Amino acid sequence: MVHFKIIGGEIEPTIEMSTSELVFDLKSKIEDELEVEVHRQNLWYKGIEMEGETRIGFYALLGDEREIFIVTLVVDLLPPDLKLHVLVKFLGRGSEGYVRVRETDTVSDLRGKVSRYWGIPVDSFILRRLNVEMVNDRPLHAYYINEASEIHLSVNIQPR
């Protein structure tokens, strides 16, 4: 078994694979974890693009003695005019709603839309995607936002 740490965005999962599995299988696990379709994924290891029909063991042989292999995920962007519907769940309030965004919009753009949707001040809440706090100046694609992606909103209550 080998462990791959997937880098390239703000969310960096580690995925365990058997050396007999294919790179396509790794891409399928990435799709399960990050909700990025296999056909949009490009995986790079040590400057080499990983081919879908190649066994994981081939790349493990190129590795050093580390237990975790660092793989860079590059996602093909969607057309810039395509708008996505993301599901924002307001934790603790039990409400949710869809917001339309482009994957090239920033988290700050999304925060503005969420603020208008629920009528809460922009600086009083936190957005999280896959348990990672979203940072204002980052593009949404850094958090692997896709159609119907789920984002959690929680109010940041400051003590008086």
mmCIF file of C-alpha atoms in Angstrom:
data_model
loop_
_atom_site.group_PDB
_atom_site.id
_atom_site.type_symbol
_atom_site.label_atom_id
_atom_site.label_comp_id
_atom_site.label_asym_id
_atom_site.label_seq_id
_atom_site.Cartn_x
_atom_site.Cartn_y
_atom_site.Cartn_z
ATOM 1 C CA MET A 1 0.000 0.000 0.000
ATOM 2 C CA VAL A 2 1.092 3.538 -0.737
ATOM 3 C CA HIS A 3 -0.309 6.845 0.441
ATOM 4 C CA PHE A 4 -0.754 9.783 -1.908
ATOM 5 C CA LYS A 5 -1.139 13.313 -0.572
ATOM 6 C CA ILE A 6 -3.088 15.280 -3.160
ATOM 7 C CA ILE A 7 -1.981 18.922 -3.413
ATOM 8 C CA GLY A 8 -2.915 21.739 -5.765
ATOM 9 C CA GLY A 9 -5.905 23.277 -3.986
ATOM 10 C CA GLU A 10 -6.807 24.383 -0.495
ATOM 11 C CA ILE A 11 -8.071 20.893 0.401
ATOM 12 C CA GLU A 12 -5.323 18.246 0.543
ATOM 13 C CA PRO A 13 -6.592 14.722 1.198
ATOM 14 C CA THR A 14 -4.390 11.666 1.633
ATOM 15 C CA ILE A 15 -5.518 8.592 -0.265
ATOM 16 C CA GLU A 16 -4.347 5.017 0.279
ATOM 17 C CA MET A 17 -3.873 2.837 -2.805
ATOM 18 C CA SER A 18 -2.611 -0.637 -3.584
ATOM 19 C CA THR A 19 0.371 -0.744 -5.946
ATOM 20 C CA SER A 20 -1.640 -3.042 -8.240
ATOM 21 C CA GLU A 21 -4.398 -0.442 -8.776
ATOM 22 C CA LEU A 22 -4.434 1.896 -11.759
ATOM 23 C CA VAL A 23 -4.031 5.669 -11.811
ATOM 24 C CA PHE A 24 -7.645 5.710 -13.044
ATOM 25 C CA ASP A 25 -8.604 4.115 -9.694
ATOM 26 C CA LEU A 26 -6.742 6.910 -7.872
ATOM 27 C CA LYS A 27 -8.649 9.476 -9.936
ATOM 28 C CA SER A 28 -11.907 7.738 -9.021
ATOM 29 C CA LYS A 29 -11.041 8.006 -5.326
ATOM 30 C CA ILE A 30 -10.192 11.681 -5.806
ATOM 31 C CA GLU A 31 -13.605 12.148 -7.428
ATOM 32 C CA ASP A 32 -15.224 10.524 -4.371
ATOM 33 C CA GLU A 33 -13.231 12.724 -1.953
ATOM 34 C CA LEU A 34 -13.248 16.086 -3.757
ATOM 35 C CA GLU A 35 -16.175 15.738 -6.177
ATOM 36 C CA VAL A 36 -13.964 16.534 -9.191
ATOM 37 C CA GLU A 37 -14.884 14.476 -12.239
ATOM 38 C CA VAL A 38 -12.184 12.072 -13.444
ATOM 39 C CA HIS A 39 -12.077 13.616 -16.931
ATOM 40 C CA ARG A 40 -11.171 17.041 -15.450
ATOM 41 C CA GLN A 41 -8.253 15.699 -13.388
ATOM 42 C CA ASN A 42 -4.591 15.845 -14.382
ATOM 43 C CA LEU A 43 -2.227 14.203 -11.893
ATOM 44 C CA TRP A 44 1.491 14.964 -11.777
ATOM 45 C CA TYR A 45 4.194 13.151 -9.828
ATOM 46 C CA LYS A 46 7.816 14.351 -9.929
ATOM 47 C CA GLY A 47 7.197 16.271 -13.148
ATOM 48 C CA ILE A 48 5.574 13.292 -14.887
ATOM 49 C CA GLU A 49 1.892 13.262 -15.827
ATOM 50 C CA MET A 50 0.343 10.109 -14.428
ATOM 51 C CA GLU A 51 -1.437 8.076 -17.118
ATOM 52 C CA GLY A 52 -4.798 6.476 -16.314
ATOM 53 C CA GLU A 53 -3.972 2.912 -17.414
ATOM 54 C CA THR A 54 -0.610 2.780 -15.597
ATOM 55 C CA ARG A 55 -0.358 0.829 -12.351
ATOM 56 C CA ILE A 56 0.315 2.778 -9.153
ATOM 57 C CA GLY A 57 3.334 0.530 -8.546
ATOM 58 C CA PHE A 58 5.153 2.099 -11.494
ATOM 59 C CA TYR A 59 5.068 5.525 -9.846
ATOM 60 C CA ALA A 60 5.807 4.079 -6.404
ATOM 61 C CA LEU A 61 9.081 2.769 -7.847
ATOM 62 C CA LEU A 62 9.995 6.342 -8.839
ATOM 63 C CA GLY A 63 9.502 7.470 -5.255
ATOM 64 C CA ASP A 64 12.014 7.880 -2.543
ATOM 65 C CA GLU A 65 11.817 6.206 0.836
ATOM 66 C CA ARG A 66 8.960 8.389 2.064
ATOM 67 C CA GLU A 67 5.725 6.810 3.180
ATOM 68 C CA ILE A 68 3.617 9.504 1.502
ATOM 69 C CA PHE A 69 3.915 10.400 -2.174
ATOM 70 C CA ILE A 70 3.037 13.989 -3.081
ATOM 71 C CA VAL A 71 0.842 14.220 -6.203
ATOM 72 C CA THR A 72 -0.246 17.517 -7.732
ATOM 73 C CA LEU A 73 -3.826 17.694 -8.957
ATOM 74 C CA VAL A 74 -4.473 20.170 -11.763
ATOM 75 C CA VAL A 75 -8.158 20.533 -12.610
ATOM 76 C CA ASP A 76 -9.311 21.624 -16.064
ATOM 77 C CA LEU A 77 -11.443 24.720 -15.504
ATOM 78 C CA LEU A 78 -14.996 24.930 -16.745
ATOM 79 C CA PRO A 79 -15.933 27.558 -19.365
ATOM 80 C CA PRO A 80 -15.765 31.010 -17.693
ATOM 81 C CA ASP A 81 -19.390 31.868 -18.495
ATOM 82 C CA LEU A 82 -20.760 28.678 -16.902
ATOM 83 C CA LYS A 83 -22.585 29.303 -13.633
ATOM 84 C CA LEU A 84 -22.831 26.635 -10.960
ATOM 85 C CA HIS A 85 -25.399 26.171 -8.220
ATOM 86 C CA VAL A 86 -23.747 25.517 -4.868
ATOM 87 C CA LEU A 87 -25.717 24.431 -1.836
ATOM 88 C CA VAL A 88 -25.044 26.566 1.233
ATOM 89 C CA LYS A 89 -26.209 24.994 4.491
ATOM 90 C CA PHE A 90 -26.668 27.361 7.413
ATOM 91 C CA LEU A 91 -25.533 25.211 10.349
ATOM 92 C CA GLY A 92 -27.476 25.590 13.569
ATOM 93 C CA ARG A 93 -30.363 27.252 11.801
ATOM 94 C CA GLY A 94 -31.421 24.282 9.707
ATOM 95 C CA SER A 95 -31.863 26.270 6.528
ATOM 96 C CA GLU A 96 -30.170 25.955 3.184
ATOM 97 C CA GLY A 97 -30.234 27.543 -0.228
ATOM 98 C CA TYR A 98 -28.580 27.422 -3.621
ATOM 99 C CA VAL A 99 -26.317 30.241 -4.743
ATOM 100 C CA ARG A 100 -25.167 30.733 -8.338
ATOM 101 C CA VAL A 101 -21.434 31.240 -8.821
ATOM 102 C CA ARG A 102 -18.657 30.743 -11.338
ATOM 103 C CA GLU A 103 -15.759 28.583 -10.254
ATOM 104 C CA THR A 104 -13.460 31.552 -10.966
ATOM 105 C CA ASP A 105 -15.366 33.753 -8.470
ATOM 106 C CA THR A 106 -13.587 34.361 -5.185
ATOM 107 C CA VAL A 107 -14.722 33.260 -1.754
ATOM 108 C CA SER A 108 -15.346 36.957 -1.067
ATOM 109 C CA ASP A 109 -17.812 37.063 -3.983
ATOM 110 C CA LEU A 110 -19.630 34.059 -2.522
ATOM 111 C CA ARG A 111 -19.641 35.644 0.948
ATOM 112 C CA GLY A 112 -21.369 38.723 -0.484
ATOM 113 C CA LYS A 113 -24.093 36.595 -2.089
ATOM 114 C CA VAL A 114 -24.575 34.550 1.092
ATOM 115 C CA SER A 115 -24.755 37.754 3.150
ATOM 116 C CA ARG A 116 -27.507 39.144 0.912
ATOM 117 C CA TYR A 117 -29.354 35.787 0.842
ATOM 118 C CA TRP A 118 -29.600 35.462 4.637
ATOM 119 C CA GLY A 119 -29.288 39.131 5.581
ATOM 120 C CA ILE A 120 -26.292 38.670 7.862
ATOM 121 C CA PRO A 121 -23.144 40.837 7.915
ATOM 122 C CA VAL A 122 -20.292 39.556 5.733
ATOM 123 C CA ASP A 123 -17.789 39.541 8.598
ATOM 124 C CA SER A 124 -20.002 37.570 10.993
ATOM 125 C CA PHE A 125 -19.861 34.101 9.442
ATOM 126 C CA ILE A 126 -17.447 31.413 8.303
ATOM 127 C CA LEU A 127 -17.737 29.294 5.163
ATOM 128 C CA ARG A 128 -16.314 25.768 5.045
ATOM 129 C CA ARG A 129 -15.955 23.273 2.222
ATOM 130 C CA LEU A 130 -15.101 19.676 3.164
ATOM 131 C CA ASN A 131 -14.234 20.882 6.700
ATOM 132 C CA VAL A 132 -11.706 23.457 5.436
ATOM 133 C CA GLU A 133 -12.304 27.124 6.243
ATOM 134 C CA MET A 134 -12.529 29.123 3.043
ATOM 135 C CA VAL A 135 -10.264 32.191 2.689
ATOM 136 C CA ASN A 136 -11.685 35.361 1.085
ATOM 137 C CA ASP A 137 -9.090 36.034 -1.627
ATOM 138 C CA ARG A 138 -9.007 32.458 -2.968
ATOM 139 C CA PRO A 139 -10.926 31.425 -6.091
ATOM 140 C CA LEU A 140 -13.719 28.920 -5.575
ATOM 141 C CA HIS A 141 -11.971 26.373 -7.807
ATOM 142 C CA ALA A 142 -9.229 26.152 -5.148
ATOM 143 C CA TYR A 143 -11.896 24.422 -3.035
ATOM 144 C CA TYR A 144 -12.995 22.170 -5.905
ATOM 145 C CA ILE A 145 -16.404 23.805 -6.265
ATOM 146 C CA ASN A 146 -18.665 21.976 -8.728
ATOM 147 C CA GLU A 147 -22.362 21.889 -9.529
ATOM 148 C CA ALA A 148 -24.289 21.194 -6.291
ATOM 149 C CA SER A 149 -21.169 21.354 -4.106
ATOM 150 C CA GLU A 150 -22.046 21.730 -0.451
ATOM 151 C CA ILE A 151 -20.703 24.616 1.631
ATOM 152 C CA HIS A 152 -21.356 25.003 5.347
ATOM 153 C CA LEU A 153 -22.057 28.397 6.864
ATOM 154 C CA SER A 154 -21.643 28.994 10.576
ATOM 155 C CA VAL A 155 -22.082 32.254 12.435
ATOM 156 C CA ASN A 156 -18.975 33.528 14.161
ATOM 157 C CA ILE A 157 -20.272 34.751 17.516
ATOM 158 C CA GLN A 158 -17.897 37.104 19.312
ATOM 159 C CA PRO A 159 -18.147 37.380 23.112
ATOM 160 C CA ARG A 160 -18.934 40.862 24.432
#
